[in-house]
Amino acid sequence: MAEMLPAWVADGTAEEAEPEGDAIRMLNTLQTNASYLEQVKRERGDPQAQLEAMQGFLERSGLKVEDLDRLNIIHVTGTKGKGSACAFTECILRNYGLKTGFYSSPHLVQVRERIRINGQPISKDLFSKYFWLVYNRLEETKDPAHASMPAYFRFLTIMAFHVFLQEKVDLAVVEVGIGGTYDCTNIIRAPVVCGVSSLGIDHTSILGDTMEKIAWQKGGIFKPGVPAFTVAQPERPLEVLRERAQERKCPLYLCPELDDFEEGCRALELGLAGAHQRSNAALALQLARTWLQRCGCPGLGELKEVPPSTELLGRPVPLAPAFRLTDAMIQGLRDTEWLGRTQVLSHGPVTWYLDGAHTTSSIQACVRWFRQTALNQDKPHDGSEVRVLLFNATGDRDTAALLKLLVPCHFDYAVFCPNFTEVSVANNADQQNFNVTLENALTRCLENQRTWTRLLEEKVGQDPWLPSPLRVGGLLQPAPTRGSLLLVPPAPRPLNSPALVFPCLAQALRWVAQGRDPQLAAPTASGAHPHPAASSGAVLLREAAAVRVLVTGSLHLVGGALRLLEPALAQ
């Protein structure tokens, strides 16, 4: 493969790798995801121009679009579950002994997570090597008439293609960033197979405000003659996917339920928890098997006949047949790991439940998982259990709709904070976001706090037997000196709210853990304050036999929490 690449790429003669931290800081200057989304909004009227611009950047970096054909790509889109479906698919194929590449977004702890080989983020040295290789090549070829550098996500996409080609992977699983039609990964012209995970409402300012409009965008990755699979969808969006497939001469199939693969054998064990992961696993099985068939891999299980009666009546898309699973497939489903999705961390008396759900349907799935996993566990003998919600949401999402779905979990406290791990993230390049100020993020948190208060008031009004919240919320801000915290109470409200706002994740996590999590320092004395919500809550949290904390609403929030709760991930 190397001899087919430009000499400057194949022989590794790009400038010597500079420190990884410098590479990440330079990458951050190319804009973070927030401004990439704004760029997509501006350019969405001419998707062809966007793809031509991306192709221009790719060629300036030393690759042609046809070079990507050699990556044997599995291209996956969807609203929710696409990352999990990709993770299942990659793990299955890795269990066949194949060398896998996997490109995903966003990252949780370190940007290197976005580009993986054999399931592991590329090393710091490799990241630095390929970053500067691509960056310097683009600098050398810049044109005054055009943008000299692609934006953050586009740059990383180009960099991933270089990594996968030079490191000679057998295949690359590529997760779409936003949508499909306009996404920069859609310069891929000849994938082996495509997948569409469950559809929902998200990124409405870019993709449209209906499921049908979003389905149209997702179907933009379909390619002539390339088989595509999707999971069960609402009728109209599925019809739109079928129409898009017909337009593009793409054979589209509906995945059978995972139950169909379990007939006559024991239930499959999945590495990712939650009932909603079963459809992602079913999609992954079809993607992996089709890749193996089309790329000539031996050792596949035989197809199992599916009676016609299992066709979904009224569905316009044919149902793909189930088949007998191989040991590699079963093992791959069991071994799959995907941080920040239905993940549980038990740290002594404090248990953290992390899920990056950020749409209404994914929050619904998160609530089902949390209630089954956390609330059904054995209660402490003395009954002293405290439940805490740690929440943030970004972008144009309807946070009121998301928070309303979380009310039935009966949290004792709701804590809101920005996605920043510290008030200053200057020393943490992986977590930097130049497009969101602390002030703007805190304003959003205050709005979420008020929304939560209102939702609880409405709930109490509907249910006279529901106990009123006892604790008053407020905004915790850094004091001008000594880094201490000052409390700015919200405007008086008719009902007290058990909600607090903190200026960063570190302070929020320390308050919740109260020194009982070995990975977190206890709240400092300088950060103490007399407000009843924080002081009385601190007592309850210190004395409770069990503290159960759900962290959700944003993958970036979950990533920041993981960085603090599992420091080894940041190494």
PDB file of C-alpha atoms in Angstrom, residues 343-354 370 373-374 377 386 388 512 517 546-551 565:
ATOM      1  CA  GLN A 343     -20.767   3.208  32.069  1.00  0.00           C
ATOM      2  CA  VAL A 344     -20.667   2.530  35.820  1.00  0.00           C
ATOM      3  CA  LEU A 345     -17.777   3.494  38.101  1.00  0.00           C
ATOM      4  CA  SER A 346     -17.953   2.209  41.677  1.00  0.00           C
ATOM      5  CA  HIS A 347     -15.738   4.320  43.935  1.00  0.00           C
ATOM      6  CA  GLY A 348     -16.458   3.182  47.469  1.00  0.00           C
ATOM      7  CA  PRO A 349     -19.811   4.501  48.685  1.00  0.00           C
ATOM      8  CA  VAL A 350     -20.103   6.749  45.616  1.00  0.00           C
ATOM      9  CA  THR A 351     -21.246   5.140  42.366  1.00  0.00           C
ATOM     10  CA  TRP A 352     -21.080   7.168  39.166  1.00  0.00           C
ATOM     11  CA  TYR A 353     -23.401   6.352  36.276  1.00  0.00           C
ATOM     12  CA  LEU A 354     -22.157   7.985  33.084  1.00  0.00           C
ATOM     13  CA  PHE A 370     -30.287   4.138  35.217  1.00  0.00           C
ATOM     14  CA  THR A 373     -29.145  -0.468  37.082  1.00  0.00           C
ATOM     15  CA  ALA A 374     -29.054   1.969  39.995  1.00  0.00           C
ATOM     16  CA  GLN A 377     -29.885  -2.333  43.444  1.00  0.00           C
ATOM     17  CA  VAL A 386     -28.723  10.011  48.122  1.00  0.00           C
ATOM     18  CA  VAL A 388     -27.718  13.169  42.469  1.00  0.00           C
ATOM     19  CA  VAL A 512     -20.945  15.540  45.419  1.00  0.00           C
ATOM     20  CA  ASP A 517     -14.153   9.142  46.358  1.00  0.00           C
ATOM     21  CA  ALA A 546     -24.729   5.066  49.254  1.00  0.00           C
ATOM     22  CA  VAL A 547     -24.479   7.987  46.848  1.00  0.00           C
ATOM     23  CA  ARG A 548     -25.666   7.333  43.289  1.00  0.00           C
ATOM     24  CA  VAL A 549     -24.786   9.979  40.697  1.00  0.00           C
ATOM     25  CA  LEU A 550     -26.096  10.101  37.124  1.00  0.00           C
ATOM     26  CA  VAL A 551     -23.901  12.196  34.821  1.00  0.00           C
ATOM     27  CA  LEU A 565     -12.691  10.209  38.019  1.00  0.00           C
TER      28      LEU A 565
END
